[in-house]
PDB file of N, CA and C in Angstrom:
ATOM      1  N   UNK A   1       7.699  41.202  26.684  1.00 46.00           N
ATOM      2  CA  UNK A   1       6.302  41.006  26.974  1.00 46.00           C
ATOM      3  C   UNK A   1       5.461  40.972  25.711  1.00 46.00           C
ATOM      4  N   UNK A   2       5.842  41.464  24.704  1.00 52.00           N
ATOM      5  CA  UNK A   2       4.922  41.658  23.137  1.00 52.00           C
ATOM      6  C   UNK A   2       5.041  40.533  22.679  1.00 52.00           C
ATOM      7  N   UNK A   3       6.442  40.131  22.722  1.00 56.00           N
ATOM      8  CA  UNK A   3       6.517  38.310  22.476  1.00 56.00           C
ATOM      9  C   UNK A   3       5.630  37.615  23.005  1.00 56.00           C
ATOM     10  N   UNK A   4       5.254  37.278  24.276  1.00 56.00           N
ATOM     11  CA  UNK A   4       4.367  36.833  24.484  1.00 56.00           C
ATOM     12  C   UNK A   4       2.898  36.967  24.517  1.00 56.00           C
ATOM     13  N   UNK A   5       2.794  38.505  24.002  1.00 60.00           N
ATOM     14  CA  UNK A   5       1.277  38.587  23.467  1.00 60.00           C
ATOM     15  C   UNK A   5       1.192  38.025  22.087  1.00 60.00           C
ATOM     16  N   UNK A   6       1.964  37.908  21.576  1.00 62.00           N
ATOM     17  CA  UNK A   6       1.864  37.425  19.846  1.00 62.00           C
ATOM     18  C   UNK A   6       2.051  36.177  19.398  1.00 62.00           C
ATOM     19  N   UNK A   7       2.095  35.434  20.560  1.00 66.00           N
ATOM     20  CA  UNK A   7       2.335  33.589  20.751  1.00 66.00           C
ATOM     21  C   UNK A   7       0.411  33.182  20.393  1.00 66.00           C
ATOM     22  N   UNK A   8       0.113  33.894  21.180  1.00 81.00           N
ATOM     23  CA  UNK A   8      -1.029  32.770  20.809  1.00 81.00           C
ATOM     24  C   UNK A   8      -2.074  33.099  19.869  1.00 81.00           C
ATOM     25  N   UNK A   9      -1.780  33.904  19.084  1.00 79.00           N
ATOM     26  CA  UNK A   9      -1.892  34.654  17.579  1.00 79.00           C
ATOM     27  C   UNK A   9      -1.187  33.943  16.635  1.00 79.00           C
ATOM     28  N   UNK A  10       0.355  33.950  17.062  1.00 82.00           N
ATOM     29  CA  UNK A  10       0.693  32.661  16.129  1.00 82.00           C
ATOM     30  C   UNK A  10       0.466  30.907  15.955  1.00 82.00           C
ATOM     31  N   UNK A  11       0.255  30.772  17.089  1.00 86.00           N
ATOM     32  CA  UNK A  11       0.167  29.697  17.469  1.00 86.00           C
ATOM     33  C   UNK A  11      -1.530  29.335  16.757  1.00 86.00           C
ATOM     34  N   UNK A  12      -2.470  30.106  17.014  1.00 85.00           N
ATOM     35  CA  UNK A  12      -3.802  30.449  16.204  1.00 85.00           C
ATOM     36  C   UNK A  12      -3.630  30.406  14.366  1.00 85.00           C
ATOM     37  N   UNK A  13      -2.987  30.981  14.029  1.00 88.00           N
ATOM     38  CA  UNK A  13      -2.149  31.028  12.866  1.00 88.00           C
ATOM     39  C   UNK A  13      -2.037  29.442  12.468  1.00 88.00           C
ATOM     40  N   UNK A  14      -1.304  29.506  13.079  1.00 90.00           N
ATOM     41  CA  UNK A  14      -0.251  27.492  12.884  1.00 90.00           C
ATOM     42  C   UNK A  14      -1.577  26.851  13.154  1.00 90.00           C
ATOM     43  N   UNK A  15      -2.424  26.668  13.703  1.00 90.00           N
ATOM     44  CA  UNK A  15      -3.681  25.632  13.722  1.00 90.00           C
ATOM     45  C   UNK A  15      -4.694  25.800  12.524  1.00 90.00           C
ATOM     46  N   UNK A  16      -5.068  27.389  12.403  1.00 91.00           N
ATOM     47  CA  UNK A  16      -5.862  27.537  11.163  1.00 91.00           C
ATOM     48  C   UNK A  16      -5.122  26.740   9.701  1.00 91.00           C
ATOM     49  N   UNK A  17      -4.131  27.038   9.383  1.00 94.00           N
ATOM     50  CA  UNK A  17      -2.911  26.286   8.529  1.00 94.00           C
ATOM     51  C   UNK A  17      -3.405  25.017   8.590  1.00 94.00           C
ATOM     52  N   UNK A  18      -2.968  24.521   9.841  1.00 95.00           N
ATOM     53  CA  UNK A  18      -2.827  22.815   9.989  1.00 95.00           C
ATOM     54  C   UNK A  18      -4.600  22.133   9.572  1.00 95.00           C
ATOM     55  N   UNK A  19      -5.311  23.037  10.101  1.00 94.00           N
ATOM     56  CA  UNK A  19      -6.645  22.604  10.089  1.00 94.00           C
ATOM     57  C   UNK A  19      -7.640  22.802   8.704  1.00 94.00           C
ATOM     58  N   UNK A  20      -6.820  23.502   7.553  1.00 94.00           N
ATOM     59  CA  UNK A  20      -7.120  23.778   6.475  1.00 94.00           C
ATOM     60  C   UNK A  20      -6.898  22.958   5.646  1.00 94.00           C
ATOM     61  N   UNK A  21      -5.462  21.985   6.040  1.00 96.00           N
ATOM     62  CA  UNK A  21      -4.832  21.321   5.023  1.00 96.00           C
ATOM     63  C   UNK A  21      -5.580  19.864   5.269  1.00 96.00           C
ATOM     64  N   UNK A  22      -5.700  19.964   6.771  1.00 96.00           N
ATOM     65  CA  UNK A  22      -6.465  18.559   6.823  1.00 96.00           C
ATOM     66  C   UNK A  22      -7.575  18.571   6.522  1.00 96.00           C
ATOM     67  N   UNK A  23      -8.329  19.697   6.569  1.00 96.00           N
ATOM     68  CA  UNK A  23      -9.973  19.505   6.033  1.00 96.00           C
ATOM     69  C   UNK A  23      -9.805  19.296   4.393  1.00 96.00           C
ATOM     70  N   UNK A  24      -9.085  19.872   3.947  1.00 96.00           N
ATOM     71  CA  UNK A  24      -9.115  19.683   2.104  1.00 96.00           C
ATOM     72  C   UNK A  24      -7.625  18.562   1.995  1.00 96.00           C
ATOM     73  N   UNK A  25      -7.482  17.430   2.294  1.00 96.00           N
ATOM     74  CA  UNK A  25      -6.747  16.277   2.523  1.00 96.00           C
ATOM     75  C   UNK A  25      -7.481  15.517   1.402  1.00 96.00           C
ATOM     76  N   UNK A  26      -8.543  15.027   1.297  1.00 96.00           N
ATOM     77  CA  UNK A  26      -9.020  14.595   0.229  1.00 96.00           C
ATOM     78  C   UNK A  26      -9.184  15.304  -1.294  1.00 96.00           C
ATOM     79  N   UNK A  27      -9.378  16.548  -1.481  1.00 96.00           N
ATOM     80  CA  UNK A  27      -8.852  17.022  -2.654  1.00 96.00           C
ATOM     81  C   UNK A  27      -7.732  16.947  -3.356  1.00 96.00           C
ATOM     82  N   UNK A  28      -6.771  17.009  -1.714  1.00 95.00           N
ATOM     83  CA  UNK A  28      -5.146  16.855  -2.353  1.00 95.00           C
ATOM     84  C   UNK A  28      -5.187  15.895  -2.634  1.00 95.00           C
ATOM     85  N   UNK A  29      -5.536  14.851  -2.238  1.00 94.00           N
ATOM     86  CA  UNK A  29      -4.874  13.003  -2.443  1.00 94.00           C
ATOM     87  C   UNK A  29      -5.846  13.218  -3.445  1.00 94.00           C
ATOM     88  N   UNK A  30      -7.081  13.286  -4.309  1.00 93.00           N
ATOM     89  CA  UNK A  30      -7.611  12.957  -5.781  1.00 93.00           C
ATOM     90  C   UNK A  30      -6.973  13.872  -6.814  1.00 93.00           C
ATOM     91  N   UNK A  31      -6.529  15.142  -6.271  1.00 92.00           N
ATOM     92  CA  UNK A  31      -5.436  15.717  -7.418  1.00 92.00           C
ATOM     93  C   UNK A  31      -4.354  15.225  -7.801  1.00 92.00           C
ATOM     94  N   UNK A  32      -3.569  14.631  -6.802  1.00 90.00           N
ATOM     95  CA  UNK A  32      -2.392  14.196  -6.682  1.00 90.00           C
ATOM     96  C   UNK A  32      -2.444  13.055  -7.703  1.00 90.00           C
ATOM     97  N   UNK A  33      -3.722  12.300  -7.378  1.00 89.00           N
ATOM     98  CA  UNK A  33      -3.965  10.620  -8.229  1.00 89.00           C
ATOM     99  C   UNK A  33      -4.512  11.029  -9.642  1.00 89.00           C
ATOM    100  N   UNK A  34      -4.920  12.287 -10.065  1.00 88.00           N
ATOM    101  CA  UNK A  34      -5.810  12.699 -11.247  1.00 88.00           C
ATOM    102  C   UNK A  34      -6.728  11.881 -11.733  1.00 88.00           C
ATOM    103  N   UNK A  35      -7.749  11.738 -10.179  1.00 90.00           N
ATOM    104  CA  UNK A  35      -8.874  10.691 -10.240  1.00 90.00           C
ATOM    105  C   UNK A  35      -9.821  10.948 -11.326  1.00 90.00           C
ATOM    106  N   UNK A  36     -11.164  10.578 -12.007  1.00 89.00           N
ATOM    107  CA  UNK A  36     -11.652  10.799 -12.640  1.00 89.00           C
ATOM    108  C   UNK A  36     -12.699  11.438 -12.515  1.00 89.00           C
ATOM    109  N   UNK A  37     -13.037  11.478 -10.335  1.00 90.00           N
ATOM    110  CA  UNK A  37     -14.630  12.187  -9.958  1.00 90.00           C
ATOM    111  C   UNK A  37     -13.872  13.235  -9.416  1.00 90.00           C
ATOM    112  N   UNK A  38     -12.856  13.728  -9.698  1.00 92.00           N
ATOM    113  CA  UNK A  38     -11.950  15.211  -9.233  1.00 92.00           C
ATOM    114  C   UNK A  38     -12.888  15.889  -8.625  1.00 92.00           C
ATOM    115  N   UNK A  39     -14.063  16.768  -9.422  1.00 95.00           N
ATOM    116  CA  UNK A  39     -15.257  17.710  -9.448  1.00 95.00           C
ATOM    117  C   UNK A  39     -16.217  17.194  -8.454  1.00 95.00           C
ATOM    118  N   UNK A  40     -16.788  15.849  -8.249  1.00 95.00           N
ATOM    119  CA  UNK A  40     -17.279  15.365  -7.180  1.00 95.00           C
ATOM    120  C   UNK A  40     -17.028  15.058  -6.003  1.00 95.00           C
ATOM    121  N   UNK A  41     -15.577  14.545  -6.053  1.00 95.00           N
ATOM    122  CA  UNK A  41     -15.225  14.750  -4.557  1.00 95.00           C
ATOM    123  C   UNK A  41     -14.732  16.525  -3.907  1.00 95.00           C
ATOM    124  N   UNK A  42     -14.445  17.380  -4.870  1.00 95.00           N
ATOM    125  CA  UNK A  42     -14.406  18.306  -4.494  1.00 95.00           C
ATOM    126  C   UNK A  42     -15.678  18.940  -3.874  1.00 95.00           C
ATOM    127  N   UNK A  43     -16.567  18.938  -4.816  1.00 95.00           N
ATOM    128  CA  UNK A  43     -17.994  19.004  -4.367  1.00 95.00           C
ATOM    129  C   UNK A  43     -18.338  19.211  -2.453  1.00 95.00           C
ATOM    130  N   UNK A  44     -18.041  17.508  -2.439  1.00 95.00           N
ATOM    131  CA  UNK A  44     -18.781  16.553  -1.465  1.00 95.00           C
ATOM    132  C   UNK A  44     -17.705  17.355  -0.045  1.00 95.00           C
ATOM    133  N   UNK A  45     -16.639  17.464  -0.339  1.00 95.00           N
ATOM    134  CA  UNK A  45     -15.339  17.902   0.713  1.00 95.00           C
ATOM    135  C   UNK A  45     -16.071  19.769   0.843  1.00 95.00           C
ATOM    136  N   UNK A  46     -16.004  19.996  -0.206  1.00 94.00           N
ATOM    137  CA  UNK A  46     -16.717  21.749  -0.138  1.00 94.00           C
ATOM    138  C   UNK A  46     -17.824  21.981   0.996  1.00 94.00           C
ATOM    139  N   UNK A  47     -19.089  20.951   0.600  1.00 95.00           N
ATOM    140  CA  UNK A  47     -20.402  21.208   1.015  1.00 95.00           C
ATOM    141  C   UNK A  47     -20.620  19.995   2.493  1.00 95.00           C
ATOM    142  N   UNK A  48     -19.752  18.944   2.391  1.00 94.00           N
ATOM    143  CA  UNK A  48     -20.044  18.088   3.238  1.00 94.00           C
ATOM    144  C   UNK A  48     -19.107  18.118   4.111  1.00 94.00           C
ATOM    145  N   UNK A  49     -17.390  18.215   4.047  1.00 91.00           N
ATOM    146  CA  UNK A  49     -16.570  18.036   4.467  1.00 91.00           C
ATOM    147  C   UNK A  49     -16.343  18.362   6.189  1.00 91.00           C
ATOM    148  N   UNK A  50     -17.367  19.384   6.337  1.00 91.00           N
ATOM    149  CA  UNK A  50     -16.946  19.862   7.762  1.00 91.00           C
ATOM    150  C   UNK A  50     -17.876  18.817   8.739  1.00 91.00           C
ATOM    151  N   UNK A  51     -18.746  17.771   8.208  1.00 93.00           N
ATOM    152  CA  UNK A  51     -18.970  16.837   9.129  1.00 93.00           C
ATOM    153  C   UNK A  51     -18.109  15.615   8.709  1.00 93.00           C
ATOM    154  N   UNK A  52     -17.974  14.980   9.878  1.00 93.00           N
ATOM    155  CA  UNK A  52     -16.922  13.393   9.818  1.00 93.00           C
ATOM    156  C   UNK A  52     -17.372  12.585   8.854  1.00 93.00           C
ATOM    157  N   UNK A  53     -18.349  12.741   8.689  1.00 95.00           N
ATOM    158  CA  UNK A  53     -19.274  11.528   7.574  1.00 95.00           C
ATOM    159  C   UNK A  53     -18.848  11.920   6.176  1.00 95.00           C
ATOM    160  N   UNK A  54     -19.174  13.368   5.855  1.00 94.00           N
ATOM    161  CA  UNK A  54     -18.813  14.089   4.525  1.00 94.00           C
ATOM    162  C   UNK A  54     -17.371  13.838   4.334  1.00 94.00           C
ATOM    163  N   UNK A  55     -16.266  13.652   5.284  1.00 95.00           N
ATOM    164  CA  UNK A  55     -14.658  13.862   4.796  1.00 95.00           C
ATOM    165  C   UNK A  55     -14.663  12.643   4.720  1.00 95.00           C
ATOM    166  N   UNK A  56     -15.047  11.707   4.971  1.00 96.00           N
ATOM    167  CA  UNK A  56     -14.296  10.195   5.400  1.00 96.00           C
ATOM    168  C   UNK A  56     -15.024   9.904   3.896  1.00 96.00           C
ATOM    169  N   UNK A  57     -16.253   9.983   3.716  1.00 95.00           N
ATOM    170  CA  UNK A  57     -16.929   9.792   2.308  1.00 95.00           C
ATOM    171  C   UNK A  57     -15.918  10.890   0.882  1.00 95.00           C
ATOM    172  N   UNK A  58     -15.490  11.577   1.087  1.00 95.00           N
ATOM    173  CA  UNK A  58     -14.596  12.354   0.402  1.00 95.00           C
ATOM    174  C   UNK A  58     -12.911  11.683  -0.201  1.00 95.00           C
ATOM    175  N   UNK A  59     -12.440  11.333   1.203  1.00 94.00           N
ATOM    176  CA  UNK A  59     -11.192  10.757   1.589  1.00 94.00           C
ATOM    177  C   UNK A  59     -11.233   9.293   0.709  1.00 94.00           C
ATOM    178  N   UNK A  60     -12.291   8.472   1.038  1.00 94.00           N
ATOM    179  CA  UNK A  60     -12.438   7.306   0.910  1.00 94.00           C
ATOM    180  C   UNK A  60     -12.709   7.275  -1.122  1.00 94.00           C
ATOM    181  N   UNK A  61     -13.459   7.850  -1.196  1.00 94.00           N
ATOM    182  CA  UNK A  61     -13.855   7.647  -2.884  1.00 94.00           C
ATOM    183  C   UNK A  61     -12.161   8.825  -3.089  1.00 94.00           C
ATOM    184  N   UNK A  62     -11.554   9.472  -2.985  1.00 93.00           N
ATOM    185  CA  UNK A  62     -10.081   9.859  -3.377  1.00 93.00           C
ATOM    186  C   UNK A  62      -9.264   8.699  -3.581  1.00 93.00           C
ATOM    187  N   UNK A  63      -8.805   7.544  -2.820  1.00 92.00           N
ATOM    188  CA  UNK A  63      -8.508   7.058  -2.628  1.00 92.00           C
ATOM    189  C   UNK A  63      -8.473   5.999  -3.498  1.00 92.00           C
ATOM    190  N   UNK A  64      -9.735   5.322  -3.543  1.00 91.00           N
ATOM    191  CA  UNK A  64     -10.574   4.342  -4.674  1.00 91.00           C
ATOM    192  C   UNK A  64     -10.725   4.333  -5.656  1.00 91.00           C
ATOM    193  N   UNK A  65     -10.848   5.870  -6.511  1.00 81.00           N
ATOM    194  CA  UNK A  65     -11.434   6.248  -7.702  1.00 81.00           C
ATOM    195  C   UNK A  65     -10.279   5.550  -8.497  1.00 81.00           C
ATOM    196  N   UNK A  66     -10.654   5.310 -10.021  1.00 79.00           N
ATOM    197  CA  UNK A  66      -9.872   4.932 -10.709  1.00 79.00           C
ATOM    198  C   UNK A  66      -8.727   6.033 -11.308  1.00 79.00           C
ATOM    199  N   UNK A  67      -7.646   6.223 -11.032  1.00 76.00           N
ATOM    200  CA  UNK A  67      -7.017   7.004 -11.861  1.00 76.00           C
ATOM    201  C   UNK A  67      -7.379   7.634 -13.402  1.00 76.00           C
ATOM    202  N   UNK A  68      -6.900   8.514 -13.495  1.00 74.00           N
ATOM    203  CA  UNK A  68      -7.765   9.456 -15.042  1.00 74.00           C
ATOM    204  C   UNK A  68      -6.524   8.429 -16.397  1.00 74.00           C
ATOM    205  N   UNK A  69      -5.149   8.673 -15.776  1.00 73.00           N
ATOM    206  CA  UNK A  69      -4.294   8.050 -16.671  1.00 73.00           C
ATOM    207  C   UNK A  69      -3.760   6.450 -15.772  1.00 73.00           C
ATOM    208  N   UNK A  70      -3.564   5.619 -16.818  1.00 72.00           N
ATOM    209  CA  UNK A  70      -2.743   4.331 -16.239  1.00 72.00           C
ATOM    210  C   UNK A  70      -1.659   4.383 -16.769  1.00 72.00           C
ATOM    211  N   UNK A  71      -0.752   4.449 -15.844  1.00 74.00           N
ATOM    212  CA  UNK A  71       0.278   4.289 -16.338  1.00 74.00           C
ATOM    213  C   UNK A  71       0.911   2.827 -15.788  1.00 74.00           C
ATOM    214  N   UNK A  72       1.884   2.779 -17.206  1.00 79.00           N
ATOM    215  CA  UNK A  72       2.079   1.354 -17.757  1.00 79.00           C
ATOM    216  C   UNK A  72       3.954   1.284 -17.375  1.00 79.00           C
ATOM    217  N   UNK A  73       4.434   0.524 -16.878  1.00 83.00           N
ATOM    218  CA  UNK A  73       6.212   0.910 -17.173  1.00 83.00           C
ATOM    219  C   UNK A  73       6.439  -0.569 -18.411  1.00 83.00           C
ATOM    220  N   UNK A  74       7.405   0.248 -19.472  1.00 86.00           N
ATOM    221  CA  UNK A  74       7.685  -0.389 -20.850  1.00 86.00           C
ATOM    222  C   UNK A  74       8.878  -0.627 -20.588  1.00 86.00           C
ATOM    223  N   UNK A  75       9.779  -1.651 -20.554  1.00 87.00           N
ATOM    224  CA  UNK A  75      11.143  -2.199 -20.596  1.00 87.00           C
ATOM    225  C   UNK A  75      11.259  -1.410 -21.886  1.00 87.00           C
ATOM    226  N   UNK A  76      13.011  -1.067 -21.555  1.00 85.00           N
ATOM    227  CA  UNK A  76      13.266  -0.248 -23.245  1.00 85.00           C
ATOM    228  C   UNK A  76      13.851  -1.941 -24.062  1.00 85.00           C
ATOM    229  N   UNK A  77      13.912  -1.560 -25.141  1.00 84.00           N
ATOM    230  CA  UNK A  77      14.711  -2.918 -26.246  1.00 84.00           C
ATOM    231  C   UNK A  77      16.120  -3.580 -25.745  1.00 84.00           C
ATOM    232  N   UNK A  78      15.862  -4.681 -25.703  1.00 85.00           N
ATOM    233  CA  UNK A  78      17.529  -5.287 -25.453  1.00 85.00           C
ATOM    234  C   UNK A  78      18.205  -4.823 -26.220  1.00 85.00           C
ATOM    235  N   UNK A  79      19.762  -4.518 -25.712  1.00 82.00           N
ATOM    236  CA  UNK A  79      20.596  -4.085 -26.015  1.00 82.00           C
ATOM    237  C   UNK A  79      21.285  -4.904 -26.915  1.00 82.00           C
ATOM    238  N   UNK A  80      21.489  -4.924 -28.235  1.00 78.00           N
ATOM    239  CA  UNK A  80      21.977  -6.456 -29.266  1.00 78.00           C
ATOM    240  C   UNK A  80      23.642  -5.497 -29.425  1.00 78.00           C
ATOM    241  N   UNK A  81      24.787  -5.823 -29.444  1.00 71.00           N
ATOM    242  CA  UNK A  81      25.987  -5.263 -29.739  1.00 71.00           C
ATOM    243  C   UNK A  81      26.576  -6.297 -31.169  1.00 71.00           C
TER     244      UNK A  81
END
């Protein structure tokens, strides 16, 4: 019977989790990209994020921003024997 008092405590648990990661979803994806408005979209996700307008405006410039580094791929030197 304790088992089943402690289900929907966990289960409460597992949503707060799930619902944390998706509200700060746009921080992760501009960290991940090492955008260049990092500090602004964090900002905007902090103070705006908990309305639909604020995350999608968050999400969307993550997404867009120009990367901080470009990376380039360099063929190495032909191999002369």
């Amino acid at each position: 019977m304790a088992f089943l008092l402690g289900l929907p405590l966990l289960l409460l648990i597992l949503l707060g989790v799930v619902a944390f990661f998706i509200h700060f979803l746009p921080i992760f994806v501009a960290g991940s990209r090492h955008v260049q408005n990092f500090w602004w979209i964090f900002l905007i996700n902090l103070f705006f994020g908990w309305t639909l307008i604020g995350w999608v405006i968050a999400l969307v410039w993550a997404m867009r921003d120009v990367p901080r580094f470009a990376y380039r791929y360099v063929s190495p030197p032909p191999y002369n024997r």
